Structures are given as C-alpha cells and as structure tokens.
Short mmCIF file of C-alpha atoms and ligand atoms in Angstrom, two decimals:
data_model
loop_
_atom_site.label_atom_id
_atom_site.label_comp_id
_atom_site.label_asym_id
_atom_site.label_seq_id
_atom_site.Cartn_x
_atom_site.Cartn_y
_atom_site.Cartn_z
CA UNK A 1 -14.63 -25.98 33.77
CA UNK A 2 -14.23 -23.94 30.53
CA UNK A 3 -16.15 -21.36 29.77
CA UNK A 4 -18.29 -20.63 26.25
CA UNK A 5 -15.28 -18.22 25.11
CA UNK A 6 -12.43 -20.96 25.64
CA UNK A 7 -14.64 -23.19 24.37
CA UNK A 8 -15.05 -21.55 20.92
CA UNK A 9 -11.64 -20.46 20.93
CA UNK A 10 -10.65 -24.09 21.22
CA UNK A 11 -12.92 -25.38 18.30
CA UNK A 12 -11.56 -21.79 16.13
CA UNK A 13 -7.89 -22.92 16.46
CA UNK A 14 -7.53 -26.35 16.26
CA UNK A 15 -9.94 -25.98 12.85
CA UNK A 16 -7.27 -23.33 11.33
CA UNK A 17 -4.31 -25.09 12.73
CA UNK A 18 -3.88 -22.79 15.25
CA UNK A 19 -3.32 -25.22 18.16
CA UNK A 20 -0.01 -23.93 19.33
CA UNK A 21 -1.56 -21.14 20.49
CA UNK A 22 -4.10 -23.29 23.09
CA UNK A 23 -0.49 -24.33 24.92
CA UNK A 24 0.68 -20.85 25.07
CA UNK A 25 -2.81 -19.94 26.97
CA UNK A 26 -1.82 -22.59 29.61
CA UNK A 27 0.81 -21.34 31.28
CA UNK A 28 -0.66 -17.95 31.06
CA UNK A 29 -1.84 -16.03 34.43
CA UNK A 30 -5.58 -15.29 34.26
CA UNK A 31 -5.28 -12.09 33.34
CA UNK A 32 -2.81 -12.52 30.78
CA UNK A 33 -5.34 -15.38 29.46
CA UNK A 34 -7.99 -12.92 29.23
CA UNK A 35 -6.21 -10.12 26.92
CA UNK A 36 -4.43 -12.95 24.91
CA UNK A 37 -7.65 -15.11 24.34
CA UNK A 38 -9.69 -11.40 23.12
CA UNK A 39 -6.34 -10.85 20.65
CA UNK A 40 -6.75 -14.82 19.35
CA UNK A 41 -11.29 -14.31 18.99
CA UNK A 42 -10.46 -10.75 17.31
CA UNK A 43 -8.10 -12.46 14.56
CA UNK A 44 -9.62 -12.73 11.12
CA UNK A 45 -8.83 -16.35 10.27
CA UNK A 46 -11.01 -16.14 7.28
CA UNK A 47 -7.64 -14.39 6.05
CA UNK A 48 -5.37 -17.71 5.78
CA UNK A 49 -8.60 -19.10 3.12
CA UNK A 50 -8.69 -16.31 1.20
CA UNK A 51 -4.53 -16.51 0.57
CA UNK A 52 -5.61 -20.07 -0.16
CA UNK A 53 -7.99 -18.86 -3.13
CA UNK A 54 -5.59 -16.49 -4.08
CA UNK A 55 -2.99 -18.52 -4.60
CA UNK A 56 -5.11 -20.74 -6.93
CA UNK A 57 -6.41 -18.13 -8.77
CA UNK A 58 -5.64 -18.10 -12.90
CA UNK A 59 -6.48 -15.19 -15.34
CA UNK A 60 -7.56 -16.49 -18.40
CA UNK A 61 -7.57 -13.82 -20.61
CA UNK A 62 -5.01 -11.29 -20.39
CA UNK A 63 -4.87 -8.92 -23.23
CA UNK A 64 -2.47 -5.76 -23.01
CA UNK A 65 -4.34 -2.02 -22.07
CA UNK A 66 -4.01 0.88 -24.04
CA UNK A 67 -1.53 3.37 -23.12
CA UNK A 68 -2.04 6.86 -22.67
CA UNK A 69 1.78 7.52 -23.85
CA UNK A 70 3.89 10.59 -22.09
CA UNK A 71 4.55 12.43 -25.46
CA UNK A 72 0.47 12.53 -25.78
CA UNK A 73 0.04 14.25 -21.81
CA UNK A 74 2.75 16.45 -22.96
CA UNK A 75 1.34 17.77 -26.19
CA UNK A 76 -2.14 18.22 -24.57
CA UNK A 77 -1.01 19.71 -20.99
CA UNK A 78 -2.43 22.74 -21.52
CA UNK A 79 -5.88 21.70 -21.61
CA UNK A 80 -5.53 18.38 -19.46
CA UNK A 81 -3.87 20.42 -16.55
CA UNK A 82 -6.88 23.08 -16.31
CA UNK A 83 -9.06 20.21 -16.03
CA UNK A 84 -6.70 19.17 -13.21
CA UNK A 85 -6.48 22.59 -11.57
CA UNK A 86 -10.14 23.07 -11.63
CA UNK A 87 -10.99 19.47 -10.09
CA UNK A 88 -8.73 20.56 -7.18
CA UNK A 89 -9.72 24.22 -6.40
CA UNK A 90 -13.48 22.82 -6.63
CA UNK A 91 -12.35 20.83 -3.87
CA UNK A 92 -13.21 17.55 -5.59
CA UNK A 93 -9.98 15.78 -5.45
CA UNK A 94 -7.79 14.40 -2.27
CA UNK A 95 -4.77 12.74 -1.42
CA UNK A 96 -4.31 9.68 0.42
CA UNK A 97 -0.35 8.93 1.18
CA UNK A 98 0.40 4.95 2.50
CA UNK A 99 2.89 4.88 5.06
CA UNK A 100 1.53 2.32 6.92
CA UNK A 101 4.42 -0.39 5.69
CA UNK A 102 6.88 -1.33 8.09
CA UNK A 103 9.84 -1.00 5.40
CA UNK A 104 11.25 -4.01 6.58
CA UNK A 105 13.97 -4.32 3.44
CA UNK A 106 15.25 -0.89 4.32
CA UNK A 107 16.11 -1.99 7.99
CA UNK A 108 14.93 1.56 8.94
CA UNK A 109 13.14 1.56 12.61
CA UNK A 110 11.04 4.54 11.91
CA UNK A 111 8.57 5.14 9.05
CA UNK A 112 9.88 5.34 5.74
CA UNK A 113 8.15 8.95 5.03
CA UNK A 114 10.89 10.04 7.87
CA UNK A 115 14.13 8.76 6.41
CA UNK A 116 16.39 11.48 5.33
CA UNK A 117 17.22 11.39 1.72
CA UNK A 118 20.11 14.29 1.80
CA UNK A 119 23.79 13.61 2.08
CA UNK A 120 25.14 16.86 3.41
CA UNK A 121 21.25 17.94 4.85
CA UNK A 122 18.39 16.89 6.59
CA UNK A 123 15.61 15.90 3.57
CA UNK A 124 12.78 13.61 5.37
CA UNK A 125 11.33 12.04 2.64
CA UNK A 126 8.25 13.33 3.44
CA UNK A 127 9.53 17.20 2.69
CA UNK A 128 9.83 15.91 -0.90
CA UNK A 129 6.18 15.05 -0.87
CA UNK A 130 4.76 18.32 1.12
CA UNK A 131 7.17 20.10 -1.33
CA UNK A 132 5.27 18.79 -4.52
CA UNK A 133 2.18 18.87 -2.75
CA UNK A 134 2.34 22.07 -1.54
CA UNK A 135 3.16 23.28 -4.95
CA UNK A 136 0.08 21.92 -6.96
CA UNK A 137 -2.07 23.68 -3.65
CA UNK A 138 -0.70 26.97 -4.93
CA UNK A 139 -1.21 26.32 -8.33
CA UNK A 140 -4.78 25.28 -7.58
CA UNK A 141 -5.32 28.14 -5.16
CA UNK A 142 -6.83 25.40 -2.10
CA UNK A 143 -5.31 23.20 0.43
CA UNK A 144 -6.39 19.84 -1.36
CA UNK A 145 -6.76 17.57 1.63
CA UNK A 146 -3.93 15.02 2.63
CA UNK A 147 -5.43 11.68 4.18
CA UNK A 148 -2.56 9.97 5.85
CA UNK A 149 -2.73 6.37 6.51
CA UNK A 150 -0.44 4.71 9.55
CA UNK A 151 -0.44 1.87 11.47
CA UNK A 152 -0.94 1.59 15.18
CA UNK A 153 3.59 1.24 15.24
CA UNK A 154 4.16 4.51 13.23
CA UNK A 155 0.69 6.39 14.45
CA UNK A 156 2.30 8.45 17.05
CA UNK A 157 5.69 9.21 15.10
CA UNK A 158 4.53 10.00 11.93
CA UNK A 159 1.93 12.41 13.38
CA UNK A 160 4.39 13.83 15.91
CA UNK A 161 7.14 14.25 13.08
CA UNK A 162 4.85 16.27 10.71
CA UNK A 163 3.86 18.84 13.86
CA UNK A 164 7.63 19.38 14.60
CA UNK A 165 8.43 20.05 11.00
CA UNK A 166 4.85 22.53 10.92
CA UNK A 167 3.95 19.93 8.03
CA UNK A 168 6.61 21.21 5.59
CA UNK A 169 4.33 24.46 4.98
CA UNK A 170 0.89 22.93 4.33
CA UNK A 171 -2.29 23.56 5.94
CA UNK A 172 -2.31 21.50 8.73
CA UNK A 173 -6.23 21.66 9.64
CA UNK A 174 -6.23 20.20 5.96
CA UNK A 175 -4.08 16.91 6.67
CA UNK A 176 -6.04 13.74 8.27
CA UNK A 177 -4.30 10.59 9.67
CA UNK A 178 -5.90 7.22 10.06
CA UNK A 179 -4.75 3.68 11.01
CA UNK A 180 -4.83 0.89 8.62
CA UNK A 181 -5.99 -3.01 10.55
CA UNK A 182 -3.36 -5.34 11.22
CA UNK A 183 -2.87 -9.24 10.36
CA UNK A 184 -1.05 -11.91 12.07
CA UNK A 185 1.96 -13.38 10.37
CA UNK A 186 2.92 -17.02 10.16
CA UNK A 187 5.82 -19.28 9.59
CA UNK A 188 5.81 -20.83 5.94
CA UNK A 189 3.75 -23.58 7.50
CA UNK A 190 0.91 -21.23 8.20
CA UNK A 191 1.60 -21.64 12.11
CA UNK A 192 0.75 -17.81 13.52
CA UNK A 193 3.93 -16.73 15.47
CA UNK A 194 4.08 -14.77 19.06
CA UNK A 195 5.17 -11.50 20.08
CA UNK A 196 5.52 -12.47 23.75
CA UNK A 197 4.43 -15.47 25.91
CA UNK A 198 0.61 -13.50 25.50
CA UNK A 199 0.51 -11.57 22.31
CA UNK A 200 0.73 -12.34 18.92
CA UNK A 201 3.11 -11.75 16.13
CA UNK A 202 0.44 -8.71 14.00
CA UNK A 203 1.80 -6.39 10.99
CA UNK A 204 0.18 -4.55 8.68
CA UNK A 205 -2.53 -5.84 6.34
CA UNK A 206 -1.10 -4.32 3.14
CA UNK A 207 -2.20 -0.96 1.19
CA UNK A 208 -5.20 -2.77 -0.28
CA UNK A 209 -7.55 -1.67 2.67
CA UNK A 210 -6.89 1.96 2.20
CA UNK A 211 -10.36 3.23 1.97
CA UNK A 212 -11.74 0.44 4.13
CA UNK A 213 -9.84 1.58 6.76
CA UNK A 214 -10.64 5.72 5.56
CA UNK A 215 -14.30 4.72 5.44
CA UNK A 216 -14.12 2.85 9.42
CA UNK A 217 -12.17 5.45 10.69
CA UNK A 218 -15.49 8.05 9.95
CA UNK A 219 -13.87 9.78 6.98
CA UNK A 220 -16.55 8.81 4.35
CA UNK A 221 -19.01 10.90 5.90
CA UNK A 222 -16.38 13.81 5.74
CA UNK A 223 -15.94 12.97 2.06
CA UNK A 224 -19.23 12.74 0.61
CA UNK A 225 -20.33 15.93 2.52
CA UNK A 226 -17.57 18.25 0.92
CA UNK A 227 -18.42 17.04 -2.56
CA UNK A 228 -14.51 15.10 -2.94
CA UNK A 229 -15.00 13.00 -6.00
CA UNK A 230 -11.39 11.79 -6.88
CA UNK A 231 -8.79 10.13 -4.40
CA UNK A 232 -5.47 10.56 -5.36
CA UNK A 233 -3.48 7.12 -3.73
CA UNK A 234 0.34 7.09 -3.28
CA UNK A 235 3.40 5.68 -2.14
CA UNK A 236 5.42 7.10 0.36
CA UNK A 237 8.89 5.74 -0.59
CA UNK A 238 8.68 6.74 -4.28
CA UNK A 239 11.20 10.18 -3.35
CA UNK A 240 9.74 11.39 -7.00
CA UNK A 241 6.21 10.90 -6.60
CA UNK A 242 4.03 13.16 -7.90
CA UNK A 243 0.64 13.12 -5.66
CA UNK A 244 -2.54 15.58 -7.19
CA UNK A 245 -0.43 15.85 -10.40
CA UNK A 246 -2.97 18.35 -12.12
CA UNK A 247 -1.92 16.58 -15.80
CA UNK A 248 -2.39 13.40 -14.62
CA UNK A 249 -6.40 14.36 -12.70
CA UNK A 250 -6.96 15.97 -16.12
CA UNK A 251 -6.62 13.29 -18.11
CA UNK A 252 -8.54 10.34 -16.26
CA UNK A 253 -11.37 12.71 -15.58
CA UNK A 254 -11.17 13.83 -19.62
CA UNK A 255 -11.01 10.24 -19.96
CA UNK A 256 -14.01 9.70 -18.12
CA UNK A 257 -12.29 6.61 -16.41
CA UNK A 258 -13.35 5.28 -13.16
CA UNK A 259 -9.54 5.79 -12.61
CA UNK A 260 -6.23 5.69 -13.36
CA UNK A 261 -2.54 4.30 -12.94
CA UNK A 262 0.22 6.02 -13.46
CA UNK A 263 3.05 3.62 -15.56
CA UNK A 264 6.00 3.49 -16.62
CA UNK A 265 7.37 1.09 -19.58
CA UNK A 266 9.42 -1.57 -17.49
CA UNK A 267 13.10 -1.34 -17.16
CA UNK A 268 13.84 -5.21 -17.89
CA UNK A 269 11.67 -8.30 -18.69
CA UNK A 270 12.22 -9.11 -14.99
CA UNK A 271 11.47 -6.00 -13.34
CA UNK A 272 9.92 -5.72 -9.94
CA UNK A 273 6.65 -4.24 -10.25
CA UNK A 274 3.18 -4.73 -11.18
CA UNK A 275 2.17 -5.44 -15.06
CA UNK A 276 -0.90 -3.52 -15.95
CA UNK A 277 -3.30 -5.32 -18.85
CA UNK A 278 -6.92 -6.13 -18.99
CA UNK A 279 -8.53 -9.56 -18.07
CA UNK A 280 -11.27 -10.00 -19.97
CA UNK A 281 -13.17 -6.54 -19.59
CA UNK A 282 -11.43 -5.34 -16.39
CA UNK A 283 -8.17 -3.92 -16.07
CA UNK A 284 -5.88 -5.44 -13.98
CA UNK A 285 -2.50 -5.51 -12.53
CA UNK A 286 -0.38 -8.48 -11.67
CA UNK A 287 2.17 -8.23 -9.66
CA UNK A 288 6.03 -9.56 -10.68
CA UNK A 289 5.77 -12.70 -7.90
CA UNK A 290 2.43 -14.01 -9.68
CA UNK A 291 3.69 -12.90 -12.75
CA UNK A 292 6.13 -16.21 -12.69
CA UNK A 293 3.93 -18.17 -11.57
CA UNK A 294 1.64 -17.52 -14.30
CA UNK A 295 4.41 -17.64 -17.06
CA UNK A 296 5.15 -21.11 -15.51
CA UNK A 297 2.12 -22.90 -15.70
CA UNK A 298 0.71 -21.10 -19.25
CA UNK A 299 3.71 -19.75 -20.68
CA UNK A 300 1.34 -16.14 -21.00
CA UNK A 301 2.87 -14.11 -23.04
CA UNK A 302 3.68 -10.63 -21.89
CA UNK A 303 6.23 -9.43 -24.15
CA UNK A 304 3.02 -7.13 -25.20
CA UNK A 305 2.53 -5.77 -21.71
CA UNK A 306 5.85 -3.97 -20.55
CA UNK A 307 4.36 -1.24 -18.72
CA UNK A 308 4.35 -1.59 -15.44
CA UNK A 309 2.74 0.55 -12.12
CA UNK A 310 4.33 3.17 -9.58
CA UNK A 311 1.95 2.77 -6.80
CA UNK A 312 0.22 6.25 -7.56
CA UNK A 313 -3.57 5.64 -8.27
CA UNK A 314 -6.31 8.09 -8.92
CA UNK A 315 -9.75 6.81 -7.79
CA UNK A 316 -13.04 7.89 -7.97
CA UNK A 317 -15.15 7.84 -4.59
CA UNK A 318 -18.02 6.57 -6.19
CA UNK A 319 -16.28 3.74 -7.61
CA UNK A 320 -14.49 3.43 -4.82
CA UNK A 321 -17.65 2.62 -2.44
CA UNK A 322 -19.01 -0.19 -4.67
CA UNK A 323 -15.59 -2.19 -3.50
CA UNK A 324 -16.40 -2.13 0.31
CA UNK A 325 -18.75 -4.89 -0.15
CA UNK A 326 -15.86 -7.08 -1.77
CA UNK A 327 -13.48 -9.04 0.30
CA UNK A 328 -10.32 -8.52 -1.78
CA UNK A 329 -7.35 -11.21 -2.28
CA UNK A 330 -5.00 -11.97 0.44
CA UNK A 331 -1.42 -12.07 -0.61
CA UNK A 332 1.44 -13.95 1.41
CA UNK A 333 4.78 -12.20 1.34
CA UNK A 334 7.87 -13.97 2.08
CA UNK A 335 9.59 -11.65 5.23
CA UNK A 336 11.76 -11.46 8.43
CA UNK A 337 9.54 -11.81 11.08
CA UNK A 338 11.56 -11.41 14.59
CA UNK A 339 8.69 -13.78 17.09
CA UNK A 340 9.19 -15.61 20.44
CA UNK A 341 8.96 -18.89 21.52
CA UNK A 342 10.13 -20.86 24.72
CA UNK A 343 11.50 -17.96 26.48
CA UNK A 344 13.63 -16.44 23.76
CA UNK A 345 13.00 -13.37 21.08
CA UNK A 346 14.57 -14.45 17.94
CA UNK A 347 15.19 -12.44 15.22
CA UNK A 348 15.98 -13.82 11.67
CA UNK A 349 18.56 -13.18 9.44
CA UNK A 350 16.64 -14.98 6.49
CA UNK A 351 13.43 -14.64 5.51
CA UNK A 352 10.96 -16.94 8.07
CA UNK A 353 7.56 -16.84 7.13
CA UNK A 354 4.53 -14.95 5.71
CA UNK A 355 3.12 -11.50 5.94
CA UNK A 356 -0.79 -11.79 4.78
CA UNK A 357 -1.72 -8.35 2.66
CA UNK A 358 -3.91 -6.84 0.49
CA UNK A 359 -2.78 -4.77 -2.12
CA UNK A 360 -4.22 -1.86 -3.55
CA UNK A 361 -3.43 -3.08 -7.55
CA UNK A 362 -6.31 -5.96 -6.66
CA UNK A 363 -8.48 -2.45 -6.23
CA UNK A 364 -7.63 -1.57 -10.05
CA UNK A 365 -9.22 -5.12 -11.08
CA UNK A 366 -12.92 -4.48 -9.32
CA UNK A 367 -12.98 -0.78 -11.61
CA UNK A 368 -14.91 -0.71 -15.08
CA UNK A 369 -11.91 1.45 -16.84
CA UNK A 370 -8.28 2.48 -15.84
CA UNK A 371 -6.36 4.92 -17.73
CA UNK A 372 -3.09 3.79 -18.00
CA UNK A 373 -0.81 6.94 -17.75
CA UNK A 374 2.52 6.79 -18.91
CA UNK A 375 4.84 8.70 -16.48
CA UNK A 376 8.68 9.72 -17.30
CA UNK A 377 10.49 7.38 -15.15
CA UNK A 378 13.81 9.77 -14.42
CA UNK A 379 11.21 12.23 -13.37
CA UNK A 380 8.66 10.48 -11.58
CA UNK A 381 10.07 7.29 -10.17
CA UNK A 382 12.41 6.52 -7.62
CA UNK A 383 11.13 3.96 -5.20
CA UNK A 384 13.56 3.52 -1.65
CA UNK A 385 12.86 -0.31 -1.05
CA UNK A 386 16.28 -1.27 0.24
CA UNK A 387 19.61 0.25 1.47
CA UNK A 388 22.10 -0.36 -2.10
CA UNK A 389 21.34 -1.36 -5.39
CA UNK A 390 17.92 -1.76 -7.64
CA UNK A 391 15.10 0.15 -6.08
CA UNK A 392 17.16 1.53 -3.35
CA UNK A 393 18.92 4.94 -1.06
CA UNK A 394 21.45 4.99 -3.47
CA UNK A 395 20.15 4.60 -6.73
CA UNK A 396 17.29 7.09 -5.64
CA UNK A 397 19.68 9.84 -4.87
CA UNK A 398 21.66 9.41 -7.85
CA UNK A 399 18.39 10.26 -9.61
CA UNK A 400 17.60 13.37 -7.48
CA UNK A 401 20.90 14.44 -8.07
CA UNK A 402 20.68 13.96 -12.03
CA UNK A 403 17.61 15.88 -11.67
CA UNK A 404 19.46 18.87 -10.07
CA UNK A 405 18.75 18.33 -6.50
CA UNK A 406 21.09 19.38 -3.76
CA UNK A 407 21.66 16.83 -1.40
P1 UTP B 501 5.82 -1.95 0.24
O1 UTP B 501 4.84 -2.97 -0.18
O2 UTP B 501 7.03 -1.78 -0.59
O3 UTP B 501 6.20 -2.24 1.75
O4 UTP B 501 5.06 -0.57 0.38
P2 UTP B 501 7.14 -1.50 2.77
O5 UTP B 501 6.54 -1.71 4.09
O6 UTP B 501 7.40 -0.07 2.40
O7 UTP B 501 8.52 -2.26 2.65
P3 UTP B 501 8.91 -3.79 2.89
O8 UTP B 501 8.16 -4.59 1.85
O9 UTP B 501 8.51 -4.17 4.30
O10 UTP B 501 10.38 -3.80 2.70
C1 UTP B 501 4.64 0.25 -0.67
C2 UTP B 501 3.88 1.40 -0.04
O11 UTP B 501 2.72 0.92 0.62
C3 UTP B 501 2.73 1.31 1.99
C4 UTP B 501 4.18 1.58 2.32
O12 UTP B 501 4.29 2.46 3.44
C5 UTP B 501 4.69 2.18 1.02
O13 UTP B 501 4.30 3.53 0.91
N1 UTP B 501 2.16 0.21 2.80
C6 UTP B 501 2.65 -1.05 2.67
C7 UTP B 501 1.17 0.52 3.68
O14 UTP B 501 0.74 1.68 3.81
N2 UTP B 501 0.66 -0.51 4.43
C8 UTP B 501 1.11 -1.78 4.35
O15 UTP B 501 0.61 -2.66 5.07
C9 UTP B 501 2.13 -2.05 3.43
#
C-alpha cells in the first residue's frame, strides 16, 4: 500500500510532468527510495511556472536612464571618493563576491575565482580581487567585510583555497562564506534529468538569490546589528573588477539612489550583456537573450540605450529587505548538462537542456532609483566567460597586459 508521502509525490509529478521520475523510484531499494523521494518533495516546482511567466512577460515602456558619464566621476573624484572612504571606515558598506556559477563555458572543474590568470606565474583570479580589495581597506583604514557566496560543489574548495593562500593579505575574521540554493535542470522539454539511478540532475539557481540566500544563512542579523547600509555585489570572473570602489559608493550615496550599476557603453549593437533603461518608473535591465526577443515581436528601439551592465551592483540593505517578500523571475538558460539514464552517464557535446536561474539584474527592476555609473571599460572590464575569443582567457589577459600587468 502507498503511503501519504508517495501518494503526494505521485499527484506532485505527474501534475508538473514529472512522471519519469515515479519509474526511476521503482526499481529503487527502499532506502534509496527514501533519500530520492525527500530530494523529489524538497524540489521547488513552482520554479518551471514562474519561467513560464517569465517567458511571457513584455515591457511596455522602455525609455533610456540617465547616465552618470565617466568624465563627470572623474572631474568630481575628489569629493565623491571621501564620501566613499567615509561610508567604508564607518563600517557601513560590504562586499558580496558571486562565485557560486559553475563556469560551465570555461570547461574549468574548479571555481572560476581559482583559475590562474598569469602566463609565466601563478595569478588565481581571486588575488586580483583581494588585491583591489585589500587596497580600498587601506585607503579606508577598516577591513570592509567580504560576504562570499558558493554553492554546495565549490563550498569546500573555495573556502579551503582562500586559507592556503592566507586570503591574499586580508583580514580573514572579516571574510564570510555562504551557500546559494540549488535548482533542478531539465531537457528542453522541461523533463528534470538524473544524476544517478536516485538523485537528481541540481545546479545553481543563478546570482539573483544573493541576499536570500545571505539573509537564510543568519547573516541579516549580523548586518543590521553592525549598522552595514550598502552591499557592494560582484562578479567573480570580471579579472578587472573593481569591488568597494570608493568613487563609485560616493556617488550613488551623493545620489541618494537606492543603488547603483556600474556600465559601460556597449561594444556592438549585439553585445552580450544586459541593457540598462527604465520601464515606466523603475529601472531595469534586460538582458541580450530577451533583448531579441523583444526587438522581434515590437521592433523596440534601443539604439538610445547602448549602455550596458558589468555585474557589479551597489545595494542598499534597506532596499534590499523589501525584495525578500518578492518571488523574482525564473530564467531558462540553454547549457550542457552531463545526466544519466538507463545505466549510462552521458555527457553532451551540445547544449541539452535548461538551467532555471534568477538573476540579480531582475533585483535592479524591484529598486525606486539606480544610478547608472559609467565605468572605463579597458580599466574595469574584462569578463573570463570562455577559453578564446569575445569575453574570454585570452582577450582578458591581453587587457591586463595593456594595462601593465606582468603575467
Ligand atoms: P555567469 O552567469 O556568467 O555564469 O556568472 P558562470 O557560472 O560563471 O558561467 P557559465 O554561464 O556556466 O559559463 C556570472 C557571475 O555570477 C556568478 C558566477 O560565479 C559569476 O561570478 N553566479 C552565477 C553565481 O554566483 N551563481 C550562479 O548560480 C550563477
């Protein structure tokens, strides 16, 4: 007889079009069956609708956002990076770094934050980051801290990497690590795949649920309590990146905005990243994939908007807290996703399905005011996405080196 559990599980996954996964739990032993059927009644199928509303979703009126241009930031540093400075030694700004992806274009099999950058030495990533950040800590006079967000693959690494290396001279009792949640991923036909004969296929749920995931690991109590007004959000595979850039706190704070983006005017028309405008009152940021989409179906015009986002966000906490109530949009991104099924492990050599993620430019759209900073791309931007080419090892060393680096 079936119990109450299999019983809703049943219902759950024939309603989602989950069924597959019932004949998997047949041949299971019972204890296998146990641990399986808890992963299947922890999943968040409510996930799969909201990709479905996402996907539908139109903006009706997009409208470009002022720019807060580069040559401006540089004629008023003086004053904007005091502001800065003084945010950070009050202690009311913090960083949080993503490295939770899985950096599945760059074919790397450890976090991205440990690649090595040099070509004749060791440079992790990451000691480009402590570098800058340890630089702005001096400047400020405090050890800012460093929320680090990881997911339960790269947990142990990550954390294990940054003790070896003594955290590239910060403060370690100053630098915080916490998971991000995971999501199942599916075949294009929304079928979920396996891991193994009793586990599922589960990746990362995007960068979106940074503070979600801050705020259930026990960090907002931490927060509030030492007065940290500003979170300063940021890619790990940007080698440039610029995290607690004291010109760049002064001037959303001067601003008064409930935060900011840093930007940078896009390359090409057809550019890979995020467009920042404003739909109707909000900003917003649409990312390059929706981006066609939406030029297909209205022909929007965006030869107005051509500044596009770096994945470095400053947030304030306050604002921040009002989004928790807010489920945010679930994207589907096209992957490699290796799975099993009938006794083999098969990995792809084209792209096989869905990844489900939230993304943290949907966080930009729920804030009253964004500052749109305009960054200096050969200083600030150099994203590591994929091996060669646009966006890549290559083409971000070439800029280190132009920049004076020794690799
Ligand atoms: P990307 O969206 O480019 O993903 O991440 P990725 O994992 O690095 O690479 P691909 O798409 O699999 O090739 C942008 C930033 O967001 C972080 C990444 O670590 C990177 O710093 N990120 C991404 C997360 O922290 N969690 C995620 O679930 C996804």
């Amino acid at each position: 007889m079936k119990s109450h559990l299999d019983k809703t599980l049943e219902k759950r996954l024939y309603e989602c079009g989950q069924e597959h996964l019932l004949h998997a739990l047949e041949d299971l032993t019972e204890e296998e069956k146990i641990r399986f059927s808890e992963e299947l009644c922890a999943l968040d199928f409510d996930l799969f609708k909201r990709a479905k509303h996402f996907e539908e979703k139109n903006y009706e009126n997009l409208a470009p956002i002022p720019i807060f241009h580069a040559r401006r930031a540089e004629e008023e540093k003086d004053e904007l990076e005091k502001i800065g400075l003084r945010a950070i030694a009050e202690g009311k700004v913090g960083a949080v770094l993503l490295c939770g992806g899985q950096g599945t274009r760059l074919g790397y099999p450890h976090a991205k934050g440990m690649f090595n950058i040099g070509l004749t030495k060791e440079i992790p990533i990451f000691s480009l980051h402590f570098g800058y950040l340890r630089e702005v800590a001096k400047r400020a006079g405090a050890w800012f801290p460093i929320y680090i967000m990881t997911s339960i693959y790269n947990r142990k690494e990550i954390e294990d990497f940054l003790k070896e290396h003594s955290f590239f001279g910060y403060e370690p009792s100053a630098v915080r690590f916490f998971n991000q949640n995971m999501a199942p991923a599916t075949d294009f036909d929304g079928k979920i795949y396996q891991s193994s004969p009793s586990s599922l296929v589960l990746s990362p749920d995007g960068n979106g649920g940074w503070f979600s995931s801050l705020v259930s690991e026990g960090y907002l109590d931490e927060i509030k309590k030492n007065g940290l007004m500003w979170l300063n959000v940021v890619a790990i595979d940007n080698v440039l990146q610029k995290t607690a850039d004291p010109r760049f706190i002064g001037a959303v704070i001067r601003e008064n905005s409930a935060c900011g983006a840093k930007v940078v005017k896009k390359a090409t028309p057809d550019e890979r990243i995020g467009l920042i405008c404003r739909n109707d009152s909000h900003p917003a940021v649409i990312e390059y994939f929706e981006l066609d989409r939406l030029k297909k179906e209205k022909a929007v015009s965006t030869h107005e908007m051509e500044y596009g986002v770096i994945l470095n966000y400053l947030f304030r906490v306050d604002e921040m807290e009002k989004t928790l109530s807010v489920k945010l949009p679930v994207h589907k991104a096209r992957k490699k996703i290796p799975y099993y099924r009938d006794g083999d492990y098969i990995k792809p050599e084209t792209e096989n399905g869905f990844k489900y993620e939230m993304l943290a430019t949907d966080l930009v759209e729920r804030m009253d005011s964004c500052l749109a900073y305009e960054i200096a791309r050969e200083w600030e931007f150099a994203p590591v996405k994929n091996r060669t080419g646009i966006d890549s090892v290559e083409s971000a060393r070439a800029m280190l080196l132009a920049l004076g680096y020794e690799l």
